[in-house]
Rosetta silent file (secondary structure, phi, psi, omega in degrees, C-alpha in Angstrom):
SEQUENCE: XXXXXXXXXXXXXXXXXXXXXXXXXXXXXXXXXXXXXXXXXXXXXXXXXXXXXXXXXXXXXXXXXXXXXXXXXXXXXXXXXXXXXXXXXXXXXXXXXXXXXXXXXXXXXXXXXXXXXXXXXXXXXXXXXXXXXXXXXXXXXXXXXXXXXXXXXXXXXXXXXXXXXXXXXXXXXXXXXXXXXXXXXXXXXXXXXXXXXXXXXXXXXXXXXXXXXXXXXXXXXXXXXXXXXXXXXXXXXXXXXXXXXXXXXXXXXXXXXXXXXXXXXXXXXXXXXXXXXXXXXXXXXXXXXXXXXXXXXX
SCORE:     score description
SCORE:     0.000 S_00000001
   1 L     0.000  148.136 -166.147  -97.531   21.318  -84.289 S_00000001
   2 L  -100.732  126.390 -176.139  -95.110   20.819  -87.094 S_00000001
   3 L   -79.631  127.434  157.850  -93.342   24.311  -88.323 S_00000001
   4 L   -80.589  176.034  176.376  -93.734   24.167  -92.325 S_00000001
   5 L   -87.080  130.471 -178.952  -91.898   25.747  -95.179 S_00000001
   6 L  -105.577  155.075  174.842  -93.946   28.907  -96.208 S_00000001
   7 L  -112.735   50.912 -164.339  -94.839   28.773  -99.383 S_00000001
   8 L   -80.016  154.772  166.353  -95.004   32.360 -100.051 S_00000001
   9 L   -85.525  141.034 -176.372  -93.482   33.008 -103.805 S_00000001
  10 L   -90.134  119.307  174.260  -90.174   34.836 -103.830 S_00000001
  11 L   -34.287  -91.270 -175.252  -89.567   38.462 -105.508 S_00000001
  12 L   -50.213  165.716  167.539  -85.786   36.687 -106.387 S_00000001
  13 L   -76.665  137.807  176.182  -85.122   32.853 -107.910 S_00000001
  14 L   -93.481  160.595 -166.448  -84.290   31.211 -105.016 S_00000001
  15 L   -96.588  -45.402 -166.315  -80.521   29.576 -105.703 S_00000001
  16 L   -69.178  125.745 -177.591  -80.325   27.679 -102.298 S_00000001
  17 L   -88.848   21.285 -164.610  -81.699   23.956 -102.667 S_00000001
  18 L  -103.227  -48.007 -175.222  -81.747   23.925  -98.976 S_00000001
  19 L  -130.635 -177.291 -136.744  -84.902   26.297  -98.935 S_00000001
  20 L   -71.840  157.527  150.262  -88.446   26.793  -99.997 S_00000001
  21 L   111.818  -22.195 -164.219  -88.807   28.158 -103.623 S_00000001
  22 L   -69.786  149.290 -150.607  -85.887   26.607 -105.269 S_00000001
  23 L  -107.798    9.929 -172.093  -87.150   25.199 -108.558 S_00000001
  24 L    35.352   43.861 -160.644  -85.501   22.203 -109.549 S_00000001
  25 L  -108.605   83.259  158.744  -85.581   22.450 -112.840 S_00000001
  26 L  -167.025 -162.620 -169.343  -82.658   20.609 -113.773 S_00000001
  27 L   -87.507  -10.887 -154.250  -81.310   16.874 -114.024 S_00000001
  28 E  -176.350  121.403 -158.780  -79.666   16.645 -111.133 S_00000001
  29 E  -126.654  103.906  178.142  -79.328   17.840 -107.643 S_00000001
  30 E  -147.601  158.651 -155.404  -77.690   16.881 -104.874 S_00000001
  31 E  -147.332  156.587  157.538  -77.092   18.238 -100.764 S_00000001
  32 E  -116.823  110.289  168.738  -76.254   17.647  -97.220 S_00000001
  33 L  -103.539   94.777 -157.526  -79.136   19.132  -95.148 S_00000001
  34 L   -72.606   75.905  155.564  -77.868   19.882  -91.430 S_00000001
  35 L   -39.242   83.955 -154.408  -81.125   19.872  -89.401 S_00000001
  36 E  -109.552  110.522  160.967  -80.534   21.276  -86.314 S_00000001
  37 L   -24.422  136.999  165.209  -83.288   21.643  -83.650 S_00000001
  38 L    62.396  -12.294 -173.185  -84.869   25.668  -83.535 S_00000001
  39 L   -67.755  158.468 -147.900  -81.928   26.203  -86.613 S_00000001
  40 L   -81.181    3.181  159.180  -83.120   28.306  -89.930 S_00000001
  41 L   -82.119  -19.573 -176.422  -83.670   24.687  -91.688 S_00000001
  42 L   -72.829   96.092 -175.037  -85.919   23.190  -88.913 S_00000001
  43 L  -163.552  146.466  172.470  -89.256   23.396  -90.560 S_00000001
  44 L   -26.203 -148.432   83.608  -91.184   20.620  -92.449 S_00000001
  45 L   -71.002  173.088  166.103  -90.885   20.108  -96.133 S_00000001
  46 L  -167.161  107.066 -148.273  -94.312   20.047  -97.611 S_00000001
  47 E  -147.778   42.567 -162.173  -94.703   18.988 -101.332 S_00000001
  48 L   -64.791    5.114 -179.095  -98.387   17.753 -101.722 S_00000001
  49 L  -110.509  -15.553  170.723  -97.893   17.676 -105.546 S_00000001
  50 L    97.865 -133.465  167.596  -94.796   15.979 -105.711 S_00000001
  51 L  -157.895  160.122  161.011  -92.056   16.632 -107.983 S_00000001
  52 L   -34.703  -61.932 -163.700  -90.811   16.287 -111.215 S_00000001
  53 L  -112.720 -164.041 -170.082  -87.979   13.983 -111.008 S_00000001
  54 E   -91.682  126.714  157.973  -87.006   11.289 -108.365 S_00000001
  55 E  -118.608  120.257  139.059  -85.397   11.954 -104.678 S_00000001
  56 E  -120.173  155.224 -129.551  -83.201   10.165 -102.851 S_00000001
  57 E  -122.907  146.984 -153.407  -82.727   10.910  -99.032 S_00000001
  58 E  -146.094   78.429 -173.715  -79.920    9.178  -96.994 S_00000001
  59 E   -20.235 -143.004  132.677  -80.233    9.523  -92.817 S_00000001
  60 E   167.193  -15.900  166.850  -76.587    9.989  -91.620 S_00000001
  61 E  -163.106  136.305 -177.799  -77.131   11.524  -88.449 S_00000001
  62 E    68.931  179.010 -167.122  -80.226   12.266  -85.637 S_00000001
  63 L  -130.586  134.806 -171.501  -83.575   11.068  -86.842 S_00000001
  64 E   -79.975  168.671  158.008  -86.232   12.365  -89.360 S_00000001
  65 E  -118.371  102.983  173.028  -90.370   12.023  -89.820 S_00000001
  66 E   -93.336  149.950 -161.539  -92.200   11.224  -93.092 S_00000001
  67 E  -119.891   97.225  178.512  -95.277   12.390  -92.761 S_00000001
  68 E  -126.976 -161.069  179.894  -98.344   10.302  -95.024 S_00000001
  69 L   -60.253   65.184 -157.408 -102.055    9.590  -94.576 S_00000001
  70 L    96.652   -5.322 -177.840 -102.443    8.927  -91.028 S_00000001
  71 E   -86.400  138.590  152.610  -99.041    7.600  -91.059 S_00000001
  72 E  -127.628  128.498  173.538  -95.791    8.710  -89.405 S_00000001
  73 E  -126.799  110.474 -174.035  -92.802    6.667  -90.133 S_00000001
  74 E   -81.116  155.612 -166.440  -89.586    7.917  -88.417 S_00000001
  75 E  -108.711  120.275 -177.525  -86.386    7.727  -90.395 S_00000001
  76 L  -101.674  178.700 -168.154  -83.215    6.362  -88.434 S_00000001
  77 L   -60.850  135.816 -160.506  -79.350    6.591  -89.560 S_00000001
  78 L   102.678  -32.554 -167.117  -78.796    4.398  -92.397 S_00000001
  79 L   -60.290  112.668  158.561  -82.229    4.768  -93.974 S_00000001
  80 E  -101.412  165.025  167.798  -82.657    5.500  -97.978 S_00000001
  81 E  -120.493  114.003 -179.364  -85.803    6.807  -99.057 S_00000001
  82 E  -115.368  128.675 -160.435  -87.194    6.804 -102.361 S_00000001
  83 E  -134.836  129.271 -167.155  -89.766    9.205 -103.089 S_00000001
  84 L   -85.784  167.949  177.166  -91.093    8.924 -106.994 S_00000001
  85 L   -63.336  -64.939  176.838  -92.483   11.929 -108.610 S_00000001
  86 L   -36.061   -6.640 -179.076  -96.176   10.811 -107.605 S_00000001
  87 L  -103.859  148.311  165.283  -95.170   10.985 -103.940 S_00000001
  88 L   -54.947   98.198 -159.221  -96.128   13.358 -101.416 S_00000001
  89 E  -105.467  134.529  158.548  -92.837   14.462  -99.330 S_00000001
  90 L  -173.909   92.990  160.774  -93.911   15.901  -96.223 S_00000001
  91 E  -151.752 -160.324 -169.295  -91.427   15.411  -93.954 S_00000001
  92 E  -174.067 -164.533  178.712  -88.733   17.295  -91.274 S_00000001
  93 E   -73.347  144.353  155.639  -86.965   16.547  -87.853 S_00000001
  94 L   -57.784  113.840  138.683  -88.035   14.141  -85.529 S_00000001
  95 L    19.828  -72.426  174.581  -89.834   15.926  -82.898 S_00000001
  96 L   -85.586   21.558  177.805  -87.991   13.926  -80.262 S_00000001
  97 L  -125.438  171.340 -172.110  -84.331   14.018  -81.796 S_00000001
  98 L  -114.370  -11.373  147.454  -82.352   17.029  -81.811 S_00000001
  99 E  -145.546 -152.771 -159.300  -81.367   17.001  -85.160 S_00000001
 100 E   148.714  105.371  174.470  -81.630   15.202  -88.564 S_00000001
 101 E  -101.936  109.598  161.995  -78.447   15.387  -90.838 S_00000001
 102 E  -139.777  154.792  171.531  -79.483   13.280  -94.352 S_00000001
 103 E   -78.826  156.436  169.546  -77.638   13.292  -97.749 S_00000001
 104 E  -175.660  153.259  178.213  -79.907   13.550 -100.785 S_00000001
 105 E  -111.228  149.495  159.624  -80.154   13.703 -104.656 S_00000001
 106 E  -123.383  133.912  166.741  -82.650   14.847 -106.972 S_00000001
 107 E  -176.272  153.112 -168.311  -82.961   13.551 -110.020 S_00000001
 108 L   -76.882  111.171 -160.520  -84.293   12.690 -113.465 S_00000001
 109 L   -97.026  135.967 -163.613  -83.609    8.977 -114.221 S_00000001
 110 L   -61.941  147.337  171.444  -81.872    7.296 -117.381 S_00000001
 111 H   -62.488  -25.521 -171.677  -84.680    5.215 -118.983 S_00000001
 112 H  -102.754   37.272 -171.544  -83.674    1.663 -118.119 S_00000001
 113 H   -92.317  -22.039 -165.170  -82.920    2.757 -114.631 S_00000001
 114 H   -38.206  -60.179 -147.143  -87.139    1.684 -114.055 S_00000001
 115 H   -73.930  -19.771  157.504  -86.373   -1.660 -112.747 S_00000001
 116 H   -37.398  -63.634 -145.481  -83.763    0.246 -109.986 S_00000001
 117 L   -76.395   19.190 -178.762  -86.881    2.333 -108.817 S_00000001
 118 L  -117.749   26.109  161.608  -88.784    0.152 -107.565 S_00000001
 119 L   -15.230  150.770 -166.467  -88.134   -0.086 -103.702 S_00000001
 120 E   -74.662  138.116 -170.652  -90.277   -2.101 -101.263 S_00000001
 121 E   -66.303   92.192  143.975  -93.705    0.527 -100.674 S_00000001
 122 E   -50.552  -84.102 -171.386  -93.185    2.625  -96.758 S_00000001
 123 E  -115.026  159.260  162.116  -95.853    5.077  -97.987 S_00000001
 124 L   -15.054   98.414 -157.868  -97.716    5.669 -101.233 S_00000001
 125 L    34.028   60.150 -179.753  -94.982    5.880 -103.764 S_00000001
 126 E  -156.131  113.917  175.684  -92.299    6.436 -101.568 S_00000001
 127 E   -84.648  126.922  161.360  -89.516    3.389 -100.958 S_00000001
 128 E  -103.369  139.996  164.788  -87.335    2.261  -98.343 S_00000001
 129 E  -118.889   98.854 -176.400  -84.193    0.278  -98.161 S_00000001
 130 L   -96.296   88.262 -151.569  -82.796   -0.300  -95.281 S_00000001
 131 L   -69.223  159.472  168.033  -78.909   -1.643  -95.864 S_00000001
 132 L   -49.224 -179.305 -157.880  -77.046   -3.915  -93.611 S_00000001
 133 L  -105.068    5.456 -172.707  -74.493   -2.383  -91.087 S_00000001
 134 L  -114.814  -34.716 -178.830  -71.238   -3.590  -93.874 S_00000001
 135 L   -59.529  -39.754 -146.346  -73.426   -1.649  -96.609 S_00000001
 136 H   -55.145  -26.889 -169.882  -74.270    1.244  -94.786 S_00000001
 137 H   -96.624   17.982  178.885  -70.757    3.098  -95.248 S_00000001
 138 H  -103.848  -13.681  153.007  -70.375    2.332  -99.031 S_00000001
 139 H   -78.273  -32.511  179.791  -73.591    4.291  -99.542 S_00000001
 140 H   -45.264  -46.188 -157.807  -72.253    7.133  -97.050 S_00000001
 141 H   -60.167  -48.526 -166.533  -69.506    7.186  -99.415 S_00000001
 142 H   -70.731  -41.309 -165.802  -71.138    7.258 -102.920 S_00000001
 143 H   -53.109  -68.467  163.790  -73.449    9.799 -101.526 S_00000001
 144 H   -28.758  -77.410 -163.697  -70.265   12.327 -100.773 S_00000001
 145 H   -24.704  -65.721 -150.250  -68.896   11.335 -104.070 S_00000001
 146 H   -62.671  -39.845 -168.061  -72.089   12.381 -105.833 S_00000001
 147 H   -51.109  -48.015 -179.358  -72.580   15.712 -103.885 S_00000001
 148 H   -39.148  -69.876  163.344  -68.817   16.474 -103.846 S_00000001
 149 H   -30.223  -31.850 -150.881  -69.045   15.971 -107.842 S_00000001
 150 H   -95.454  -56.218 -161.186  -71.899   17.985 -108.151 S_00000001
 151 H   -35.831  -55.341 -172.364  -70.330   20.795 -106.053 S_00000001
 152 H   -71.869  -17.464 -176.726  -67.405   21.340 -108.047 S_00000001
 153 L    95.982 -169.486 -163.630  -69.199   21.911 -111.539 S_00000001
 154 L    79.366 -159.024 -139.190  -67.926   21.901 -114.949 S_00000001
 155 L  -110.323  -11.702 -177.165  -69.076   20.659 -118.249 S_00000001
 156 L  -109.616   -9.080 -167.903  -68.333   16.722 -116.937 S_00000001
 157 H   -61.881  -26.144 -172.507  -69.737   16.916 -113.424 S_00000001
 158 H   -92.883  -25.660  155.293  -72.983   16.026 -113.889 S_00000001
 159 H   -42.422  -92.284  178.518  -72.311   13.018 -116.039 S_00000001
 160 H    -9.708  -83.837  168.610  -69.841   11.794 -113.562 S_00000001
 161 H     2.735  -90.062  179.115  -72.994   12.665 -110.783 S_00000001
 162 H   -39.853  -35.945 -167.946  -74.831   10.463 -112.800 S_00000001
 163 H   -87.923    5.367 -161.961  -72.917    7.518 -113.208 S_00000001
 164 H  -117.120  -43.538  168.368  -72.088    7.696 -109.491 S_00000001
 165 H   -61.314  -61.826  146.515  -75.619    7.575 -109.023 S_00000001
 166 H    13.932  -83.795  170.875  -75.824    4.680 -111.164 S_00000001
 167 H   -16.904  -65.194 -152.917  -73.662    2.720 -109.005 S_00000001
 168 H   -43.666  -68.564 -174.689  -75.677    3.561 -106.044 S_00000001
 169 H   -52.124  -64.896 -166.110  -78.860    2.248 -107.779 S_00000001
 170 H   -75.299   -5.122 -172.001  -77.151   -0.860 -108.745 S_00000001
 171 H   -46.801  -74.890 -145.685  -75.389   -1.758 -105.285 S_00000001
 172 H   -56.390  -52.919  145.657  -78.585   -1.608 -103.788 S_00000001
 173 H    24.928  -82.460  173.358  -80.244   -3.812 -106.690 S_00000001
 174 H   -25.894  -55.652 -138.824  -77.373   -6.085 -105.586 S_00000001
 175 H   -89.562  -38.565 -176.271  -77.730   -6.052 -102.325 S_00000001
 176 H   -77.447  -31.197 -169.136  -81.797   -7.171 -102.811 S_00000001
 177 H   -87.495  -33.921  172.083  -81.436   -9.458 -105.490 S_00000001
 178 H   -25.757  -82.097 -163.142  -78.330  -11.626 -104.193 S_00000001
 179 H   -45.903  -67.337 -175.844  -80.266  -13.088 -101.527 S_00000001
 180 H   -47.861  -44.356  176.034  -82.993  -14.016 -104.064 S_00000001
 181 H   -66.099  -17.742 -153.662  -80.396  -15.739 -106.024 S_00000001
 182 H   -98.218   20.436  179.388  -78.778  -17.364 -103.749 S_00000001
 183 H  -133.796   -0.580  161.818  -82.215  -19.256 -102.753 S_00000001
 184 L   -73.024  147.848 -176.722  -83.292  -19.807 -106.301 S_00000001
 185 L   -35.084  116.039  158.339  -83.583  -23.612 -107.891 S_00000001
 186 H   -41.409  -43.589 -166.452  -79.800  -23.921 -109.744 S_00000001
 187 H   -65.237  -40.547  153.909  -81.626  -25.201 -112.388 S_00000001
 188 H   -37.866  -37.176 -158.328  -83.764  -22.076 -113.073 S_00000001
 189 H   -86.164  -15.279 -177.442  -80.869  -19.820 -112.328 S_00000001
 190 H   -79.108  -58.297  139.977  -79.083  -22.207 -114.975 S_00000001
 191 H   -19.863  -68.077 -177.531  -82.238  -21.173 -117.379 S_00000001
 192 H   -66.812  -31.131  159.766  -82.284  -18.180 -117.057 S_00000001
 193 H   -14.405  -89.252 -152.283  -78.275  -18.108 -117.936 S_00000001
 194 H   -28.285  -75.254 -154.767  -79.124  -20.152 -121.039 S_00000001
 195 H   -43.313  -83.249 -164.180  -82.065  -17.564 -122.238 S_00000001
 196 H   -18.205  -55.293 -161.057  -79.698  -14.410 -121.539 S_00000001
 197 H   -64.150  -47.774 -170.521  -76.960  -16.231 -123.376 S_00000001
 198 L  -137.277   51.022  165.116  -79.610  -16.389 -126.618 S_00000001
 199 L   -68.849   -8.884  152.464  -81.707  -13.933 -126.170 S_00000001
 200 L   -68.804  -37.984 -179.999  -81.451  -13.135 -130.231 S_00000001
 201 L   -61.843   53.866 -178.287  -82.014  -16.496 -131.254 S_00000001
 202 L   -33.051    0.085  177.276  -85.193  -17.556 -132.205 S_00000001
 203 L  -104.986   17.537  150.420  -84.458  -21.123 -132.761 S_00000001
 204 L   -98.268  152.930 -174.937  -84.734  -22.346 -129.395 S_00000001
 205 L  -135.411  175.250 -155.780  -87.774  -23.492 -127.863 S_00000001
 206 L   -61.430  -30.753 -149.488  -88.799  -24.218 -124.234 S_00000001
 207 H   -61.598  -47.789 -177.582  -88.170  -28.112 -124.679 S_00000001
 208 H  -101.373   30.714  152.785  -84.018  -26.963 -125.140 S_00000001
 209 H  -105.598  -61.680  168.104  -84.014  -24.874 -122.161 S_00000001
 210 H   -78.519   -8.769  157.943  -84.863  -28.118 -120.377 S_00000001
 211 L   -76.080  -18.865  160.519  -83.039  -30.010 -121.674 S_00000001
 212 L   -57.331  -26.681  153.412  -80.278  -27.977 -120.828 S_00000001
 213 L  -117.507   53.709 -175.459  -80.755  -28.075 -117.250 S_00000001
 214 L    10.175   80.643  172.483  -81.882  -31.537 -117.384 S_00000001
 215 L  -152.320  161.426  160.795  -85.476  -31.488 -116.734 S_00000001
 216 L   -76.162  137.620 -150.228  -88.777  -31.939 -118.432 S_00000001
 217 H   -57.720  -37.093  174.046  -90.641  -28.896 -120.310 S_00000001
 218 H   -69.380   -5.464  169.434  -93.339  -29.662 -117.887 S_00000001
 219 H   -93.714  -69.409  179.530  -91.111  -29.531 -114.795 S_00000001
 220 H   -18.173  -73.168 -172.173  -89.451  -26.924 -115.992 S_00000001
 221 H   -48.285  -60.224  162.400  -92.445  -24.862 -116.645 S_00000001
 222 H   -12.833  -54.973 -157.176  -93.586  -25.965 -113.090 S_00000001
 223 H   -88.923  -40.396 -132.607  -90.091  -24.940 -111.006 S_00000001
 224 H   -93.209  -20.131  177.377  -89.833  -21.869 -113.106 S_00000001
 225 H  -101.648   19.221  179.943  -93.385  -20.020 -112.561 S_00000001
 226 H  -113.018  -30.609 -177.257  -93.792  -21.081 -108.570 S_00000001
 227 H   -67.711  -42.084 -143.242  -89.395  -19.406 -108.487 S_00000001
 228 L  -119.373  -31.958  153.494  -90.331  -16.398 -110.723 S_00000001
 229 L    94.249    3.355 -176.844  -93.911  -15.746 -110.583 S_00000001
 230 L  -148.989 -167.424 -170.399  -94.105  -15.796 -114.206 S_00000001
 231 L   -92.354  136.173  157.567  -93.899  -18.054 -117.865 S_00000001
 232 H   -25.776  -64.954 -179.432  -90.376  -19.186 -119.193 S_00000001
 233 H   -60.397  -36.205  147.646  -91.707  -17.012 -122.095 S_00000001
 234 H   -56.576  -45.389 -172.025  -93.018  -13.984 -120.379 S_00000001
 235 H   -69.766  -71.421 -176.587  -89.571  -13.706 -118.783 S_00000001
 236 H   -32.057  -78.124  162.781  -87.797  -14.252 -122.075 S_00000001
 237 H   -14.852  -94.862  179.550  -90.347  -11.545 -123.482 S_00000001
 238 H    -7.638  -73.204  179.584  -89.648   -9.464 -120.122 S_00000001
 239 H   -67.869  -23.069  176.671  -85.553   -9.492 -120.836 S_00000001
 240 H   -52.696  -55.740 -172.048  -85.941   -9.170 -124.500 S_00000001
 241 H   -79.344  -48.567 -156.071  -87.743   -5.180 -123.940 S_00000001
 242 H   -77.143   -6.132 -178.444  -85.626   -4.446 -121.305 S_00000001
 243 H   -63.845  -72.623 -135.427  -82.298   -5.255 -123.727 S_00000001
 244 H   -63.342  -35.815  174.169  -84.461   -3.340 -126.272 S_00000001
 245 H   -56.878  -47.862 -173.920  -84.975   -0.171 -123.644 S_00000001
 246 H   -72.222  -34.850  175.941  -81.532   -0.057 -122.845 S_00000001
 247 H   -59.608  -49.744 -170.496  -80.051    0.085 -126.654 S_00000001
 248 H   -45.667  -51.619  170.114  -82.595    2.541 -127.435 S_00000001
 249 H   -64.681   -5.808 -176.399  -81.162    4.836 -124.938 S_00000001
 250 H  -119.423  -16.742 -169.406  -77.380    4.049 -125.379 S_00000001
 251 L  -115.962 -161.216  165.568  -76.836    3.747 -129.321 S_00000001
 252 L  -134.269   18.212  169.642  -77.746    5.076 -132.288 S_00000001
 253 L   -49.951  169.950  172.032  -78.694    1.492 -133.832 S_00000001
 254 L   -94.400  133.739 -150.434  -81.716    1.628 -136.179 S_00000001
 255 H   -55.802  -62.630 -167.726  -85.332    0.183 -134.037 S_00000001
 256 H   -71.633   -9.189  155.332  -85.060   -2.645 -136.551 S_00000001
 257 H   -61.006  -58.903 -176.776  -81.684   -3.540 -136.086 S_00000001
 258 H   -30.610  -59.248  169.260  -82.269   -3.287 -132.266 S_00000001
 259 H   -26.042  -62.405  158.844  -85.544   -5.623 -132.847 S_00000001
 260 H  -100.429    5.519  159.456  -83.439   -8.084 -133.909 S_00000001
 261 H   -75.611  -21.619  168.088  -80.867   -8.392 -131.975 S_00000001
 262 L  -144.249   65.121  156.493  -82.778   -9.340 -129.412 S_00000001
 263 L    96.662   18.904  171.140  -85.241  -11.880 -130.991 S_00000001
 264 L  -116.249   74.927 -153.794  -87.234   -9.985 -133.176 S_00000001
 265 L   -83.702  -20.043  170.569  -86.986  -10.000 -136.912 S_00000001
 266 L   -69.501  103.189 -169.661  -90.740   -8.730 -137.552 S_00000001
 267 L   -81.946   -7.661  174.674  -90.069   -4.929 -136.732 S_00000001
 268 L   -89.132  -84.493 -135.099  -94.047   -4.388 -136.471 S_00000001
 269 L   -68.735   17.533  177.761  -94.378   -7.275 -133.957 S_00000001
 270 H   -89.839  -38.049 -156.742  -91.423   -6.074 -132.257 S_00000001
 271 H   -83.102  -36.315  144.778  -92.538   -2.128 -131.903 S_00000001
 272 H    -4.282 -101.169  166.726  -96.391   -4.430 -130.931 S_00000001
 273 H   -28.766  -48.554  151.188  -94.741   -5.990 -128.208 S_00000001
 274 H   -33.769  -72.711 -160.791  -92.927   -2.982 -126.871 S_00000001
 275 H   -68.188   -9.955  175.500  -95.669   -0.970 -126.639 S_00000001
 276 H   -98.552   -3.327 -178.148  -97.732   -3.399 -124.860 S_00000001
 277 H   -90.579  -49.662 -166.896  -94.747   -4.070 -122.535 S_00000001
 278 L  -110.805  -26.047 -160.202  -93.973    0.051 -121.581 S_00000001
 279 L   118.840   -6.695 -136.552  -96.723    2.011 -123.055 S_00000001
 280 L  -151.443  114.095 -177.610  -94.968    3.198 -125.937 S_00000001
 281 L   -91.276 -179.510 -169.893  -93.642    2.359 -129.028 S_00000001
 282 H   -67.647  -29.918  162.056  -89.782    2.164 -129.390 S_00000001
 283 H   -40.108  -54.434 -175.663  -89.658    5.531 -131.544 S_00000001
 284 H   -57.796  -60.370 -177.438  -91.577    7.122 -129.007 S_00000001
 285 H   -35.856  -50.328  168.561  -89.655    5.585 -126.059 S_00000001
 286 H   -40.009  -65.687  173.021  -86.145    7.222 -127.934 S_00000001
 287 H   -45.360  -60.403  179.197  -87.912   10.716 -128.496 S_00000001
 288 H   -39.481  -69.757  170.101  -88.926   10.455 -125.031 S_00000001
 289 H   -36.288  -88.187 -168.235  -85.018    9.819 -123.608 S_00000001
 290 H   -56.834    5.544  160.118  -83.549   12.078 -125.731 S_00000001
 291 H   -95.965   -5.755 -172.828  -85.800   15.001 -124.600 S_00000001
 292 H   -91.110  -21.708 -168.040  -85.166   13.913 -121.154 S_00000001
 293 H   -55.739  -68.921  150.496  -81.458   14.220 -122.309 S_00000001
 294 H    -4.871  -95.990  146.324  -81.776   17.467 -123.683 S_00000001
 295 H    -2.022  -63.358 -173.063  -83.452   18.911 -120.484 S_00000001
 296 H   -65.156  -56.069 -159.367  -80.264   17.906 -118.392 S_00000001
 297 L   -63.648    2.890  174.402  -77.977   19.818 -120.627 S_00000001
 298 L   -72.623    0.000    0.000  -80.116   23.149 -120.199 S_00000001
């Protein structure tokens, strides 16, 4: 039998983010939880509704249990865990270990962080990454940073927080994509340069992207959707919105400046394209940010 969290409502708010009730209504969160066999933390989590924002959970000592449909997947030292709003956290100490120590964040993610978030599937919206043994202490580390950061407060800590998160997100990025690069075609990886390089420019066509890496548009096309899983042109499309996500959320350009900066001079088929790419058109997509922005600063 697993000891749970009761989920009784509390007279008081509760302040500790260590135990049941606490509400997490803010941008950014972050802990050491020292799990100690029979100790006043050893008791499940249980969160069948999920949560607002994003957590992630960082082993560092003894070993943990997520808990999914028929599933148990134990979590050893080293372990990150990415658990999306949509996921179910139900987990606690390993049964058979005598404790489970993990670091962990909560938090509400900058819009162009989506392509971070996206961790190989353990359970139903919930990711793992498991880093190499030369990785493992430069996550221990940022993970201190952020919590340290968090701890002391003031009017810059949780920016700092964030950007320390940041980091985090891209090592591990890094750490997944290297390996993909370093077994991609040069000539693709030489492509995709080129595109990056003129991703505003509308006067190239596929024909001088192969010629550029000396191949034929039909070779090209060939090499580049058996590397990449997709069209020269979807990926150009692909990096084009995600330029376009990231301005929206860092500048104050105007959507049709943005549009064209990165290949779009038609500002309806640009805000088109957007919206069939995220959901959303880029007005919305802004509003959207800057209300998650908002939020943090409450």
């Amino acid at each position: 039998m697993f000891r749970r969290a009761s989920s009784q409502a509390h007279l008081e708010p509760q302040l500790d983010p260590l135990l049941p009730g606490f509400s997490f209504n803010t941008h950014l969160v972050a802990g050491l939880t020292p799990i100690e066999k029979e100790g006043h933390l050893d008791f499940f989590i249980h969160r069948p509704e999920g949560m607002q924002g994003y957590i992630i959970n960082h082993t560092v000592k003894g070993q943990g249990l997520v808990l999914g449909d028929n599933v148990q997947h134990p979590c050893q030292s080293g372990d990150l865990l990415l658990f999306s709003p949509e996921a179910i956290h139900h987990y606690g100490r390993h049964p058979e270990a005598a404790s489970w120590h993990h670091q962990w964040v909560y938090f509400r993610p900058r819009a162009y962080w989506s392509e971070w978030l996206k961790w190989p599937a353990l359970l139903a919206e919930t990711g793992l990454h498991r880093p190499h043994e030369q990785e493992a202490a430069l996550y221990s580390g940022l993970f201190s940073q952020i919590i340290d950061t968090v701890s002391v407060g003031g009017p810059y800590s949780e920016m700092l927080a964030m950007n320390l998160l940041e980091q985090l997100l891209i090592r591990r990025q890094q750490a997944v994509a290297d390996p993909l690069q370093r077994q991609l075609d040069p000539r693709i990886h030489a492509a995709c340069q080129y595109m990056n390089e003129h991703l505003g420019d509308n006067q190239w066509e596929i024909s001088d992207v192969a010629e550029h890496v000396c191949l034929s548009t039909s070779r090209l096309s060939h090499l580049f959707r058996q590397h990449l899983g997709v069209s020269v042109l979807k990926w150009r499309e692909d990096q084009r919105i995600n330029q376009a996500k990231l301005l929206l959320s860092t500048s104050q350009l105007s959507i049709a400046s943005i549009g064209c900066s990165v290949g779009f001079d038609d500002q309806l088929y640009f805000s088109r394209v957007f919206r069939k790419c995220t959901g959303s058109s880029p007005s919305e997509f802004r509003q959207s940010f800057r209300r998650q922005g908002c939020e943090g600063q409450r």
